Coordinates of C-alpha atoms and ligand atoms in Angstrom, one line a residue:
M1 CA 0.0 -15.3 3.1
K2 CA 0.9 -13.0 5.9
F3 CA -0.3 -10.0 4.0
L4 CA -3.6 -11.8 3.3
K5 CA -4.0 -12.6 7.0
I6 CA -3.6 -9.0 8.0
T7 CA -6.0 -7.9 5.3
L8 CA -8.6 -10.4 6.5
T9 CA -8.3 -9.4 10.1
T10 CA -8.5 -5.7 9.2
L11 CA -11.6 -6.4 7.0
T12 CA -13.3 -8.3 9.8
T13 CA -12.6 -5.5 12.3
L14 CA -13.8 -3.0 9.8
L15 CA -17.0 -5.0 9.2
T16 CA -17.7 -5.2 13.0
I17 CA -17.2 -1.5 13.3
L18 CA -19.4 -0.8 10.3
N19 CA -22.1 -3.1 11.7
H20 CA -22.0 -1.2 15.0
V21 CA -22.2 2.1 13.2
N22 CA -25.1 0.8 11.2
A23 CA -27.0 -0.5 14.2
Q24 CA -29.6 2.2 14.8
N25 CA -32.6 2.9 16.8
T26 CA -34.3 4.5 13.8
A27 CA -34.8 3.8 10.1
T28 CA -36.1 5.9 7.3
I29 CA -38.7 4.6 5.0
E30 CA -38.3 5.5 1.3
P31 CA -41.3 5.9 -0.9
E32 CA -40.1 3.1 -3.1
D33 CA -39.7 0.6 -0.2
T34 CA -41.8 -2.5 -0.6
A35 CA -43.8 -4.1 2.3
Y36 CA -40.9 -6.6 2.7
D37 CA -38.3 -3.8 2.8
I38 CA -40.2 -2.1 5.6
I39 CA -40.5 -5.3 7.6
R40 CA -36.8 -6.0 7.1
K41 CA -36.0 -2.5 8.3
A42 CA -38.3 -2.8 11.3
A43 CA -36.6 -6.1 12.3
N44 CA -33.3 -4.4 12.4
V45 CA -34.1 -1.4 14.5
T46 CA -32.5 -1.9 17.9
P47 CA -32.4 -0.1 21.2
T48 CA -29.5 2.3 22.1
P49 CA -27.3 1.0 24.9
R50 CA -29.1 3.3 27.4
Q51 CA -32.5 2.0 26.2
L52 CA -31.3 -1.6 26.5
R53 CA -30.0 -1.0 30.1
W54 CA -33.3 0.6 31.0
Q55 CA -35.4 -2.3 29.6
Q56 CA -33.4 -4.8 31.6
L57 CA -34.2 -3.0 34.9
E58 CA -37.8 -4.4 34.6
L59 CA -38.9 -2.8 37.9
T60 CA -38.4 0.9 38.8
A61 CA -39.9 3.0 41.6
F62 CA -41.3 6.5 41.8
F63 CA -41.0 8.6 45.0
H64 CA -43.6 11.4 45.0
F65 CA -42.6 13.6 47.9
G66 CA -42.8 17.3 48.6
V67 CA -45.2 19.9 49.9
N68 CA -48.2 17.8 48.8
T69 CA -47.1 15.2 51.4
Y70 CA -48.0 17.8 54.1
T71 CA -51.2 19.3 52.6
G72 CA -52.7 16.0 51.5
K73 CA -53.3 17.4 48.0
E74 CA -52.5 15.7 44.7
W75 CA -51.6 18.9 43.0
G76 CA -50.4 22.0 44.9
T77 CA -51.0 25.6 44.0
G78 CA -47.5 27.1 44.1
K79 CA -48.5 29.2 47.1
E80 CA -47.6 26.7 49.8
N81 CA -45.4 28.0 52.6
P82 CA -42.0 26.2 52.5
K83 CA -42.3 26.0 56.3
I84 CA -44.8 23.2 56.0
F85 CA -42.1 20.9 54.7
N86 CA -40.8 19.2 57.8
P87 CA -40.1 15.5 57.8
T88 CA -39.5 14.4 61.4
N89 CA -37.5 11.3 60.7
L90 CA -36.4 11.3 57.0
D91 CA -34.4 8.2 56.2
T92 CA -33.7 7.7 52.5
E93 CA -31.7 4.6 53.1
Q94 CA -34.9 3.0 54.5
W95 CA -36.6 3.9 51.1
I96 CA -33.9 2.4 49.1
R97 CA -33.5 -0.7 51.2
T98 CA -37.3 -1.3 51.0
V99 CA -37.4 -1.0 47.2
K100 CA -34.2 -3.0 46.7
E101 CA -35.5 -5.8 48.7
A102 CA -38.6 -5.8 46.5
G103 CA -36.4 -6.4 43.4
I104 CA -36.6 -2.8 42.2
K105 CA -33.5 -1.6 40.3
Q106 CA -33.9 2.1 39.8
V107 CA -35.8 5.0 41.5
I108 CA -37.1 8.4 40.4
L109 CA -37.6 11.2 42.8
T110 CA -39.9 14.2 42.2
A111 CA -37.2 16.8 42.7
K112 CA -39.9 19.4 41.7
H113 CA -43.6 18.7 41.2
H114 CA -46.1 21.1 39.5
D115 CA -46.2 23.3 42.6
G116 CA -42.6 24.4 42.0
F117 CA -41.2 23.4 45.5
C118 CA -37.7 22.1 45.1
L119 CA -36.3 19.2 47.1
W120 CA -32.8 20.5 46.8
P121 CA -31.3 23.9 47.9
T122 CA -31.4 25.4 44.4
A123 CA -30.0 28.8 43.6
T124 CA -32.8 29.4 41.1
T125 CA -35.7 30.1 43.5
E126 CA -36.6 30.7 47.2
H127 CA -39.3 28.1 46.9
S128 CA -37.3 25.2 48.2
L129 CA -36.4 23.3 51.3
K130 CA -33.7 25.8 52.2
N131 CA -36.6 27.9 53.6
S132 CA -38.1 25.0 55.5
P133 CA -37.5 24.2 59.2
W134 CA -36.1 20.7 58.2
K135 CA -32.4 20.6 59.2
N136 CA -32.7 24.4 59.6
G137 CA -32.9 24.8 55.9
K138 CA -29.6 23.0 55.4
G139 CA -31.0 19.7 54.2
D140 CA -31.0 18.3 50.6
V141 CA -33.4 15.4 49.8
V142 CA -32.0 14.9 46.3
K143 CA -28.5 14.4 47.8
E144 CA -29.7 12.0 50.4
V145 CA -31.6 9.9 47.9
A146 CA -28.7 10.0 45.4
E147 CA -26.2 8.9 48.1
A148 CA -28.5 6.0 49.3
C149 CA -28.8 4.8 45.7
K150 CA -25.0 4.8 45.4
K151 CA -24.6 2.9 48.7
Y152 CA -27.1 0.2 47.7
D153 CA -26.1 0.2 44.1
I154 CA -29.3 1.0 42.4
G155 CA -30.1 3.5 39.6
F156 CA -31.1 7.1 40.3
G157 CA -33.4 9.3 38.3
I158 CA -35.1 12.6 38.6
Y159 CA -38.6 14.0 37.9
L160 CA -38.5 17.7 37.2
S161 CA -41.9 19.1 36.3
P162 CA -41.8 21.6 33.4
W163 CA -45.1 23.0 34.7
D164 CA -44.3 25.4 37.6
M165 CA -47.1 27.1 39.4
N166 CA -44.7 29.1 41.6
A167 CA -42.2 30.7 39.2
S168 CA -43.2 34.2 38.4
I169 CA -41.5 34.0 35.0
Y170 CA -43.5 31.0 34.0
G171 CA -45.0 31.8 30.6
T172 CA -42.1 33.8 29.3
P173 CA -38.9 32.8 27.4
E174 CA -36.8 33.4 30.6
Y175 CA -38.5 30.4 32.2
N176 CA -36.8 28.0 29.7
D177 CA -33.4 29.3 30.9
F178 CA -34.5 29.0 34.5
F179 CA -35.5 25.4 33.9
L180 CA -32.2 24.7 32.2
E181 CA -30.4 26.0 35.2
Q182 CA -32.4 23.7 37.5
L183 CA -31.5 20.8 35.2
T184 CA -27.8 21.8 35.3
E185 CA -27.8 21.8 39.1
L186 CA -29.5 18.4 39.2
L187 CA -27.3 16.9 36.5
T188 CA -23.9 18.2 37.9
K189 CA -24.2 18.0 41.7
Y190 CA -25.4 14.5 42.4
G191 CA -23.2 12.1 40.5
Q192 CA -24.7 9.8 37.9
I193 CA -28.3 10.3 36.8
D194 CA -29.9 7.3 35.0
E195 CA -33.3 8.7 34.0
V196 CA -34.9 12.1 33.5
W197 CA -38.7 11.9 33.6
F198 CA -40.6 14.8 32.1
D199 CA -44.4 15.1 32.6
G200 CA -46.6 16.4 29.8
A201 CA -48.8 18.6 32.0
N202 CA -48.7 22.2 30.8
G203 CA -51.0 24.3 32.9
E204 CA -51.1 28.0 33.9
G205 CA -48.4 29.7 36.0
P206 CA -49.0 32.4 38.7
N207 CA -49.8 35.0 36.1
G208 CA -52.2 32.9 34.1
K209 CA -49.9 32.3 31.2
K210 CA -48.9 28.9 29.8
Q211 CA -45.3 28.1 28.8
V212 CA -44.0 26.9 25.5
Y213 CA -41.4 24.4 26.7
D214 CA -38.0 24.3 25.0
F215 CA -37.7 20.6 25.2
N216 CA -35.1 20.1 22.4
R217 CA -32.7 22.4 24.1
W218 CA -33.2 20.5 27.4
Y219 CA -32.6 17.1 25.7
T220 CA -29.3 18.3 24.1
H221 CA -28.2 19.6 27.5
I222 CA -29.0 16.3 29.2
R223 CA -27.2 14.3 26.5
K224 CA -24.2 16.5 27.1
L225 CA -24.1 16.3 30.9
Q226 CA -25.5 12.8 31.5
P227 CA -25.3 10.9 28.2
Q228 CA -26.3 7.5 29.8
A229 CA -29.6 8.9 31.2
V230 CA -32.8 7.9 29.4
I231 CA -35.2 10.7 28.9
A232 CA -38.7 9.4 29.5
I233 CA -42.3 10.3 28.6
M234 CA -41.9 13.8 27.2
G235 CA -38.6 12.5 25.9
P236 CA -36.9 10.6 23.0
D237 CA -36.0 7.4 24.8
V238 CA -39.0 6.0 26.6
R239 CA -42.7 6.3 25.8
W240 CA -45.7 6.5 28.1
V241 CA -47.9 3.5 27.6
G242 CA -51.0 5.6 27.6
T243 CA -52.7 4.8 30.9
E244 CA -51.7 5.1 34.6
T245 CA -53.0 1.7 35.5
G246 CA -49.7 -0.2 35.3
Y247 CA -50.9 -2.4 32.5
G248 CA -49.6 -2.5 28.9
R249 CA -51.0 -4.0 25.7
E250 CA -51.1 -7.7 24.9
T251 CA -49.4 -6.7 21.7
E252 CA -46.7 -4.3 22.6
W253 CA -44.2 -3.3 19.9
S254 CA -41.0 -1.4 20.8
V255 CA -40.5 -0.4 17.1
L256 CA -43.1 2.2 16.2
P257 CA -43.9 3.9 12.9
T258 CA -43.3 7.7 12.8
A259 CA -45.4 10.2 10.9
E260 CA -42.9 12.9 10.4
K261 CA -43.6 15.3 7.5
D262 CA -40.9 17.9 8.2
E263 CA -37.6 17.2 6.4
E264 CA -35.5 18.7 9.2
K265 CA -37.1 16.5 11.8
I266 CA -36.7 13.4 9.6
A267 CA -33.0 14.3 9.3
L268 CA -32.7 14.6 13.1
L269 CA -34.5 11.3 13.6
S270 CA -32.1 9.5 11.2
Q271 CA -29.2 10.3 13.4
K272 CA -27.7 7.7 15.6
D273 CA -28.3 9.5 18.8
V274 CA -31.9 10.7 18.6
A275 CA -32.6 13.7 20.8
V276 CA -36.1 14.7 19.6
V277 CA -39.4 13.2 20.3
P278 CA -40.8 11.5 17.2
T279 CA -44.3 12.3 15.9
L280 CA -45.9 8.9 16.0
S281 CA -48.7 7.7 13.8
G282 CA -51.9 7.0 15.9
S283 CA -52.4 8.1 19.5
F284 CA -51.2 7.0 22.9
R285 CA -54.2 4.9 23.7
D286 CA -54.4 3.0 20.4
Q287 CA -54.5 -0.8 20.9
D288 CA -52.3 -1.5 18.0
R289 CA -49.2 0.7 17.7
G290 CA -46.7 -1.2 15.6
S291 CA -48.1 -4.2 13.7
R292 CA -47.5 -4.7 9.9
S293 CA -50.6 -2.8 9.0
K294 CA -49.5 0.2 11.0
L295 CA -46.1 0.3 9.4
K296 CA -47.6 0.9 6.0
G297 CA -47.5 4.6 5.1
A298 CA -45.0 5.5 7.8
T299 CA -42.1 7.9 7.1
G300 CA -39.8 6.1 9.5
L301 CA -39.3 3.7 12.3
I302 CA -38.0 4.2 15.8
W303 CA -37.2 2.1 18.9
Y304 CA -39.5 3.7 21.5
P305 CA -40.3 1.2 24.3
A306 CA -43.2 1.6 26.7
E307 CA -43.1 2.4 30.4
M308 CA -46.1 1.6 32.6
D309 CA -46.6 3.8 35.6
V310 CA -49.0 3.3 38.5
S311 CA -49.2 4.2 42.2
I312 CA -49.3 1.6 45.0
R313 CA -51.9 3.9 46.6
P314 CA -54.9 5.6 45.0
G315 CA -52.9 8.9 44.9
W316 CA -49.4 9.8 43.8
F317 CA -48.6 11.5 47.2
Y318 CA -48.9 10.0 50.7
R319 CA -52.1 10.5 52.6
E320 CA -52.9 9.0 56.0
T321 CA -56.5 8.3 54.9
E322 CA -55.1 5.9 52.2
N323 CA -53.1 3.7 54.6
D324 CA -55.7 1.0 54.2
K325 CA -56.2 1.5 50.5
I326 CA -52.8 0.1 49.4
K327 CA -52.9 -2.3 46.4
T328 CA -52.7 -5.9 47.6
P329 CA -49.7 -8.1 46.8
E330 CA -52.0 -10.1 44.5
I331 CA -53.0 -7.0 42.5
L332 CA -49.3 -6.0 42.2
L333 CA -48.6 -9.5 41.0
D334 CA -51.2 -9.1 38.3
I335 CA -49.7 -5.7 37.4
Y336 CA -46.3 -7.3 37.1
F337 CA -47.7 -9.8 34.6
G338 CA -49.4 -6.9 32.8
S339 CA -46.3 -4.7 32.6
V340 CA -43.0 -6.5 32.8
G341 CA -44.8 -9.5 31.3
R342 CA -45.9 -7.4 28.3
N343 CA -42.7 -6.0 27.1
G344 CA -42.6 -3.0 29.4
V345 CA -40.9 -1.5 32.4
L346 CA -43.0 -1.0 35.5
L347 CA -42.7 2.4 37.3
L348 CA -44.3 1.8 40.7
N349 CA -45.0 4.8 42.9
I350 CA -44.3 4.3 46.6
P351 CA -44.8 7.7 48.3
P352 CA -42.9 8.4 51.5
D353 CA -45.0 9.6 54.4
K354 CA -44.9 12.8 56.5
R355 CA -42.2 11.4 58.7
G356 CA -40.0 10.9 55.6
L357 CA -40.3 7.1 55.7
I358 CA -42.0 4.4 53.6
H359 CA -45.0 3.5 55.7
E360 CA -45.1 0.0 57.3
N361 CA -48.2 -1.0 55.4
D362 CA -46.5 -0.4 52.0
I363 CA -43.5 -2.3 53.2
K364 CA -45.5 -5.4 54.1
V365 CA -47.2 -5.4 50.7
L366 CA -43.9 -5.0 48.9
Q367 CA -42.3 -7.9 50.8
E368 CA -45.2 -10.2 50.1
W369 CA -45.3 -9.2 46.4
K370 CA -41.6 -10.2 46.1
R371 CA -42.3 -13.5 47.9
L372 CA -45.1 -14.3 45.5
R373 CA -42.9 -13.6 42.5
D374 CA -40.0 -15.7 43.9
E375 CA -42.4 -18.6 44.6
I376 CA -43.4 -18.7 40.9
F377 CA -40.2 -17.8 39.1
D378 CA -37.5 -19.6 41.2
D379 CA -38.2 -23.0 39.6
N380 CA -38.1 -22.9 35.8
L381 CA -39.2 -26.4 34.7
V382 CA -37.5 -25.8 31.3
K383 CA -34.2 -26.4 33.0
K384 CA -35.0 -30.2 33.3
A385 CA -36.6 -30.5 29.8
K386 CA -34.9 -32.0 26.8
L387 CA -35.0 -29.5 23.9
K388 CA -35.3 -30.3 20.2
G389 CA -35.8 -27.9 17.3
N390 CA -34.5 -26.2 14.2
G391 CA -32.0 -23.5 14.5
E392 CA -28.8 -22.7 16.4
K393 CA -27.8 -22.8 20.1
L394 CA -31.0 -24.1 21.5
K395 CA -29.4 -24.6 25.0
A396 CA -29.1 -20.9 25.3
V397 CA -32.8 -20.6 26.2
K398 CA -32.1 -22.2 29.6
D399 CA -28.7 -20.9 30.5
D400 CA -30.0 -17.8 32.5
N401 CA -27.7 -15.6 30.3
Y402 CA -29.7 -13.0 28.5
N403 CA -26.9 -12.3 26.0
T404 CA -26.8 -15.9 24.6
F405 CA -29.7 -16.8 22.4
W406 CA -31.2 -19.3 20.0
T407 CA -32.1 -18.3 16.4
T408 CA -33.2 -20.0 13.2
K409 CA -30.8 -20.7 10.3
G410 CA -30.7 -18.1 7.6
N411 CA -33.7 -15.9 7.5
D412 CA -36.2 -18.6 8.5
S413 CA -39.1 -16.8 10.1
T414 CA -40.9 -19.8 11.6
A415 CA -39.8 -22.5 14.0
V416 CA -40.9 -25.4 16.1
I417 CA -39.2 -26.2 19.5
D418 CA -40.1 -29.4 21.4
L419 CA -39.7 -29.7 25.1
S420 CA -40.0 -33.2 26.7
F421 CA -39.8 -34.2 30.4
K422 CA -39.0 -37.6 31.9
T423 CA -42.1 -37.4 34.1
P424 CA -45.3 -35.3 33.7
Q425 CA -45.0 -31.7 35.0
T426 CA -47.7 -29.4 36.2
M427 CA -47.6 -25.8 34.9
N428 CA -49.6 -22.6 34.4
V429 CA -47.2 -19.8 33.6
F430 CA -45.3 -19.4 30.3
E431 CA -42.3 -17.0 29.6
L432 CA -40.5 -16.0 26.5
Q433 CA -37.7 -13.5 26.0
E434 CA -36.3 -12.3 22.7
N435 CA -32.8 -10.9 22.5
I436 CA -33.8 -7.3 21.8
A437 CA -30.2 -6.3 21.1
I438 CA -30.9 -7.9 17.7
G439 CA -34.3 -6.4 17.4
Q440 CA -38.0 -7.2 18.2
R441 CA -39.3 -9.8 15.7
I442 CA -41.8 -12.3 16.9
E443 CA -45.3 -11.6 15.7
K444 CA -47.2 -14.7 16.6
F445 CA -46.6 -17.9 18.6
I446 CA -48.6 -20.9 19.8
V447 CA -47.9 -23.3 22.7
E448 CA -49.3 -26.8 22.5
Y449 CA -49.1 -29.7 24.9
K450 CA -49.7 -33.4 24.6
D451 CA -52.8 -34.7 26.5
G452 CA -52.6 -38.5 26.1
E453 CA -52.0 -39.0 22.4
E454 CA -53.6 -35.7 21.4
W455 CA -51.9 -32.3 20.9
K456 CA -54.0 -29.4 22.4
K457 CA -53.5 -25.7 22.3
A458 CA -52.5 -24.0 25.7
I459 CA -51.6 -20.5 24.5
E460 CA -51.8 -18.2 21.5
G461 CA -49.7 -15.1 21.7
T462 CA -48.5 -12.2 19.6
T463 CA -45.5 -10.0 20.5
V464 CA -42.7 -11.1 22.9
G465 CA -40.1 -8.4 23.0
Y466 CA -37.9 -8.2 26.1
K467 CA -40.3 -10.4 28.1
R468 CA -43.6 -12.0 27.7
L469 CA -45.4 -13.7 30.6
I470 CA -48.7 -15.6 30.1
Q471 CA -50.8 -17.3 32.7
F472 CA -53.0 -20.2 31.5
P473 CA -55.2 -22.8 33.0
E474 CA -53.1 -25.5 34.8
I475 CA -52.0 -28.5 32.7
T476 CA -50.0 -31.6 33.5
T477 CA -47.9 -33.0 30.6
S478 CA -44.6 -34.5 29.5
F479 CA -44.6 -32.8 26.1
I480 CA -44.7 -29.1 25.2
R481 CA -44.4 -27.6 21.7
L482 CA -43.6 -24.0 20.9
K483 CA -44.5 -22.9 17.4
I484 CA -43.2 -19.5 16.2
V485 CA -45.8 -18.9 13.5
S486 CA -44.7 -15.5 12.3
S487 CA -41.7 -13.3 12.7
R488 CA -40.0 -10.4 11.1
L489 CA -36.9 -12.1 9.7
S490 CA -35.3 -14.7 11.9
P491 CA -36.7 -14.8 15.5
T492 CA -34.4 -15.0 18.5
L493 CA -35.0 -16.4 22.0
S494 CA -32.9 -15.7 25.1
K495 CA -35.1 -17.6 27.4
I496 CA -38.0 -20.0 27.6
G497 CA -39.7 -20.4 31.0
L498 CA -42.4 -22.7 32.3
Y499 CA -43.6 -22.4 35.9
K500 CA -46.3 -23.5 38.4
Q501 CA -48.0 -20.7 40.2
Ligands
FUL601 C1 -49.0 13.2 36.2 C2 -48.9 14.3 37.2 O1 -49.8 15.3 37.0 C3 -49.2 13.5 38.5 O2 -49.3 14.4 39.6 C4 -48.0 12.5 38.7 O3 -46.8 13.2 38.9 C5 -47.9 11.6 37.5 C6 -46.8 10.6 37.6 O4 -47.9 12.3 36.3 O5 -49.2 13.6 34.9

């Protein structure tokens, strides 16, 4: 008996470990796989821990700051005199307090933009703030932002532009080493780095040459020095949504088909810790990137979630002339619905001004944006609803714990959940969250409500993913019915929300 017990325990532990080892953010599709095999594989592709943490941030901020702040240009030339960089009142704690109060969980600083000017005293070039009058050349903006992030306990990421209009070796193999050295400095001197953001721009350097970037070498280096950091955009962990409007697609899959032909790359992609950018089928702007019809003919599948970036102002850098052109709180609220509410993470740019402060006008907008969101989302009507439906652990959808979730029995891919209220409730915002640690599965859902004796349709939706928010014309009712019409294997729900805006 005792022997049997030990064997069983060992077996269970072994199974748990095996399960964990098997959990992958990629899958390979074999030529003999049936349509069902492919769907089953897609349903079981899951985010890596670093991708899951990133998705749960929901709101992140960009700080575009550098010589362009002082010239008023969007892109520099690489010929700027470092002496123009001279913030009179730089206070990175003010930046971080401002974004934290707006509910933002991580920031990304442009340590170097395309002009090549470095916001830290790098040993790699003279084109940095060490040759500026600010703090007599003894300052370090990267350090000050990193420290403020630690103090206020929010994530810290860096933007390091591969394109460098200042480096004389740009366009030669030596530049790739130079860039690696810049990365090493940033990844070893400033504590934990949570995101590395690489832009795709690849223009000409000072000698008219273009660079062939050695991305794969840089990724391996980042994985070694800061394994928890997600590498975004020109990177393996986070995908650009395809526009700079702040809006994602109504149907946004995080599991995408790959179109790799090269055996070596397929092998790299089938590893647990992917450090190469997949070749995707289709293009960045396609409306449909991951539905069943797109999965047909793919060579593999990858968890590759979307980030939506946009600036709070018309430009990425601060300009005095844009102090009255800041997006309104209402527009930002709409962007929130269109990004976080469409299975994405919002990266909102808030550029510090010439003083080295977030301008008062931006602060006011951010505060009001936060107030508008709280006003809607503080009161989830589902908390007072009675729930009935097939499946397991239905209560989990209202316990405010993302890790607990409802699911159907067996592999049932459809479900009906009824919500009833003691008295009629007025509502116009609907929310669903899948537990993406299990995968992204829901393909189609419908929300109905009872109007007198009649059931009427309020919403029809497709994907959910980490979070789906939908605004709809106001209704007052005591009965709501959620129908999951189609799902890849058994659907999960961590949360259902109903609100009045
Ligand atoms: C773009 C850059 O060229 C812009 O200047 C900005 O940094 C934006 C976030 O990415 O591609």
